[in-house]
Structures are given as structure tokens and as C-alpha cells.
Coordinates of C-alpha atoms in Angstrom, one line a residue:
X1 CA 0.0 0.0 0.0
X2 CA 2.8 2.4 0.8
X3 CA 5.3 3.1 -2.0
X4 CA 7.8 5.2 -0.1
X5 CA 11.0 3.7 1.1
X6 CA 12.3 6.4 3.5
X7 CA 13.1 5.1 6.9
X8 CA 11.7 8.2 8.6
X9 CA 8.3 8.9 7.3
X10 CA 8.2 12.7 7.5
X11 CA 11.8 13.8 8.0
X12 CA 11.5 14.7 11.7
X13 CA 14.4 13.7 13.8
X14 CA 12.0 12.2 16.3
X15 CA 10.0 10.5 13.7
X16 CA 9.2 6.8 13.8
X17 CA 9.8 4.4 11.0
X18 CA 7.5 2.3 8.9
X19 CA 6.8 -1.2 10.0
X20 CA 8.7 -2.4 6.9
X21 CA 11.8 -0.4 7.9
X22 CA 11.7 -2.0 11.4
X23 CA 11.1 -5.5 9.9
X24 CA 14.1 -5.0 7.6
X25 CA 16.3 -3.9 10.6
X26 CA 15.1 -6.6 13.0
X27 CA 13.4 -9.4 11.0
X28 CA 13.4 -12.0 13.8
X29 CA 11.7 -9.7 16.3
X30 CA 9.3 -8.3 13.7
X31 CA 8.3 -11.9 12.8
X32 CA 7.6 -12.7 16.5
X33 CA 5.6 -9.6 17.0
X34 CA 3.5 -10.2 13.9
X35 CA 2.8 -13.8 15.0
X36 CA 1.7 -12.6 18.4
X37 CA -0.7 -10.1 16.8
X38 CA -1.9 -12.7 14.3
X39 CA -2.8 -15.2 17.2
X40 CA -5.9 -13.1 18.1
X41 CA -8.1 -10.6 16.4
X42 CA -8.6 -8.0 19.0
X43 CA -5.8 -6.1 20.8
X44 CA -5.6 -3.1 23.2
X45 CA -4.9 0.4 21.9
X46 CA -4.0 3.2 24.3
X47 CA -4.5 6.8 23.2
X48 CA -4.6 10.1 25.0
X49 CA -7.9 11.9 25.8
X50 CA -8.4 15.6 25.5
X51 CA -7.4 16.1 29.2
X52 CA -4.2 14.0 28.7
X53 CA -5.5 10.9 30.6
X54 CA -5.1 7.5 28.9
X55 CA -7.9 5.7 27.1
X56 CA -7.7 2.0 26.3
X57 CA -9.9 0.4 23.7
X58 CA -10.1 -2.7 21.6
X59 CA -8.8 -2.6 18.0
X60 CA -8.1 -4.9 15.1
X61 CA -4.8 -4.2 13.3
X62 CA -3.3 -5.2 10.0
X63 CA 0.3 -5.6 8.8
X64 CA 0.1 -4.9 5.0
X65 CA 2.7 -3.8 2.5
X66 CA 5.3 -2.8 5.0
X67 CA 2.9 -0.8 7.1
X68 CA 1.0 -1.3 10.4
X69 CA -2.6 0.0 9.8
X70 CA -5.4 0.9 12.1
X71 CA -8.9 1.1 10.7
X72 CA -11.7 2.5 12.9
X73 CA -15.4 3.3 12.8
X74 CA -16.2 6.9 11.9
X75 CA -16.3 9.3 14.8
X76 CA -14.9 6.7 17.3
X77 CA -13.3 8.2 20.4
X78 CA -10.0 6.5 19.6
X79 CA -9.9 8.0 16.1
X80 CA -10.7 11.5 17.6
X81 CA -8.0 11.0 20.2
X82 CA -5.4 10.1 17.5
X83 CA -6.4 13.1 15.3
X84 CA -5.8 15.4 18.3
X85 CA -2.6 13.6 19.6
X86 CA -1.2 10.9 17.3
X87 CA 0.8 9.0 20.1
X88 CA -0.3 5.5 20.8
X89 CA 0.7 2.3 22.5
X90 CA -0.6 -1.0 21.2
X91 CA -0.6 -4.2 23.2
X92 CA -1.1 -7.7 21.6
X93 CA -3.9 -9.7 23.1
X94 CA -2.1 -12.1 25.5
X95 CA -4.7 -14.9 25.0
X96 CA -6.1 -17.2 27.6
X97 CA -4.1 -18.5 30.5
X98 CA -0.6 -17.4 31.4
X99 CA 1.5 -19.1 28.7
X100 CA 1.6 -16.2 26.2
X101 CA 3.5 -18.2 23.5
X102 CA 5.9 -15.8 21.9
X103 CA 5.8 -13.4 24.9
X104 CA 4.1 -10.2 25.6
X105 CA 4.5 -7.6 22.8
X106 CA 3.8 -3.9 22.5
X107 CA 4.3 -1.3 19.8
X108 CA 4.4 2.4 20.4
X109 CA 4.5 5.2 17.9
X110 CA 2.4 7.8 16.1
X111 CA -0.7 7.3 14.0
X112 CA -1.0 9.3 10.8
X113 CA -4.5 9.5 9.3
X114 CA -4.9 8.7 5.6
X115 CA -7.0 11.5 4.2
X116 CA -10.3 10.7 2.6
X117 CA -9.0 12.2 -0.7
X118 CA -6.2 9.5 -0.8
X119 CA -8.7 7.2 -2.5
X120 CA -6.0 4.9 -4.0
X121 CA -4.5 4.0 -0.5
X122 CA -8.0 3.7 1.1
X123 CA -9.2 1.5 -1.8
X124 CA -6.2 -0.8 -1.6
X125 CA -6.7 -1.2 2.2
X126 CA -10.5 -1.7 1.7
X127 CA -9.9 -4.3 -0.9
X128 CA -7.6 -6.3 1.4
X129 CA -9.5 -5.8 4.7
X130 CA -13.1 -5.2 3.6
X131 CA -13.9 -2.8 6.5
X132 CA -17.4 -1.5 7.0
X133 CA -17.8 1.8 5.2
X134 CA -17.1 4.6 6.0
X135 CA -14.0 4.3 8.1
X136 CA -11.0 6.2 9.5
X137 CA -7.6 4.8 8.3
X138 CA -4.3 5.4 10.1
X139 CA -0.8 4.2 9.1
X140 CA 1.7 4.2 11.9
X141 CA 5.2 5.4 12.6
X142 CA 6.8 3.0 14.9
X143 CA 9.0 4.5 17.7
X144 CA 9.4 1.5 20.0
X145 CA 8.8 -2.3 20.0
X146 CA 9.0 -4.3 23.2
X147 CA 8.8 -8.0 23.8
X148 CA 8.8 -9.5 27.2
X149 CA 9.2 -13.3 27.7
X150 CA 10.3 -15.9 30.1
X151 CA 13.4 -18.0 29.3
X152 CA 14.1 -21.4 30.9
X153 CA 11.4 -20.7 33.4
X154 CA 14.0 -18.6 35.2
X155 CA 14.7 -15.4 33.4
X156 CA 12.5 -12.5 32.5
X157 CA 13.8 -11.3 29.1
X158 CA 12.9 -7.9 27.8
X159 CA 13.8 -6.9 24.2
X160 CA 13.5 -3.2 23.4
X161 CA 14.0 -1.7 19.9
X162 CA 14.0 2.0 19.0
X163 CA 14.7 3.5 15.6
X164 CA 18.4 3.8 14.8
X165 CA 19.5 1.3 17.4
X166 CA 19.8 -2.5 17.5
X167 CA 17.6 -4.5 19.8
X168 CA 18.6 -4.2 23.4
X169 CA 18.1 -7.3 25.5
X170 CA 17.8 -7.3 29.3
X171 CA 17.6 -10.4 31.4
X172 CA 16.4 -10.5 35.0
X173 CA 16.0 -13.4 37.5

């Protein structure tokens, strides 16, 4: 869906990167994160309300053409939150029980709304996803990916990735 190949999506020094740029830099972690999101349909999105307090809501996400996409119902509070302040945190559904195969994963970044007049991008998304019409569509700029898992039933392992740096791994007992 996206044809640009720049790492930073809008030239800002603090800008995030496309999902494709992250996946190219850290393919193993990207694969694990995508698998965790694919394991369940609904995930938890955190946005910021007008007063700055957090709002969490359910959301379906799509990884398509090197981008992480959010589609939302028109006028939804999460869409209005993202229009006002594009920062988000997205947590993969952990599933039932406590096993969390693949670990706990989260993605943080900025959501950029695809304008209604970008009919080509919206049509490609709609063809692939078949969302109810009308809809808000956001592509994301990824600023952080975190995976937390348990290794050998002894260590808590936290992997943290940020643009421009390799994955940093912390182990705790």
C-alpha cells in the first residue's frame, strides 16, 4: 500500500519508521511480533484523551505492504484521540491463561490518518481488509517495539527496539 522507502516517514528527527523499515532492521523480532498479533483478532490500543488521561480500547490491526494499519469506525473516540494527539501504545492480546506463547509484545508510535482524498490508498486497504464503510484509516510510525518473555522458566527477558539502534536485551532473574 505504501510506496515510499524512506526510513523516517516525514523527515522529523524524532519520527518513527514504517513497519517495513523496522522489519528490515530486525526481522526476527518483527516476525515474532506479527505472529503474536496474528494469534488473536482484538488487541488493546492506548490513546490520550483531551485532558491527557489515557484511554484504552479494543482494536483490530493489519500488517500490510510494510505498514502497520489501524482502521476505525467513523467518529470513534480512539480516532478522535489520534487526530488530536497521534501518540499510541498497542498491546497484543495475551490470550487465555498465562503461557503467552511468543511473549508479551507492544508497539508504540504515532498514527497518521490517511486523508479521505487519498482514495487509492484507502481503496487498496479496503480491498484487502473489507472494513465497514465509512472508516478512519491510520498508518503508523513505529517508535518502539518491546517483547517480554520468560526463558528457561527462570529469566524474564525484555527486548527493546527503537529507531536507529539495535535490539537491546535485558535479562532478570
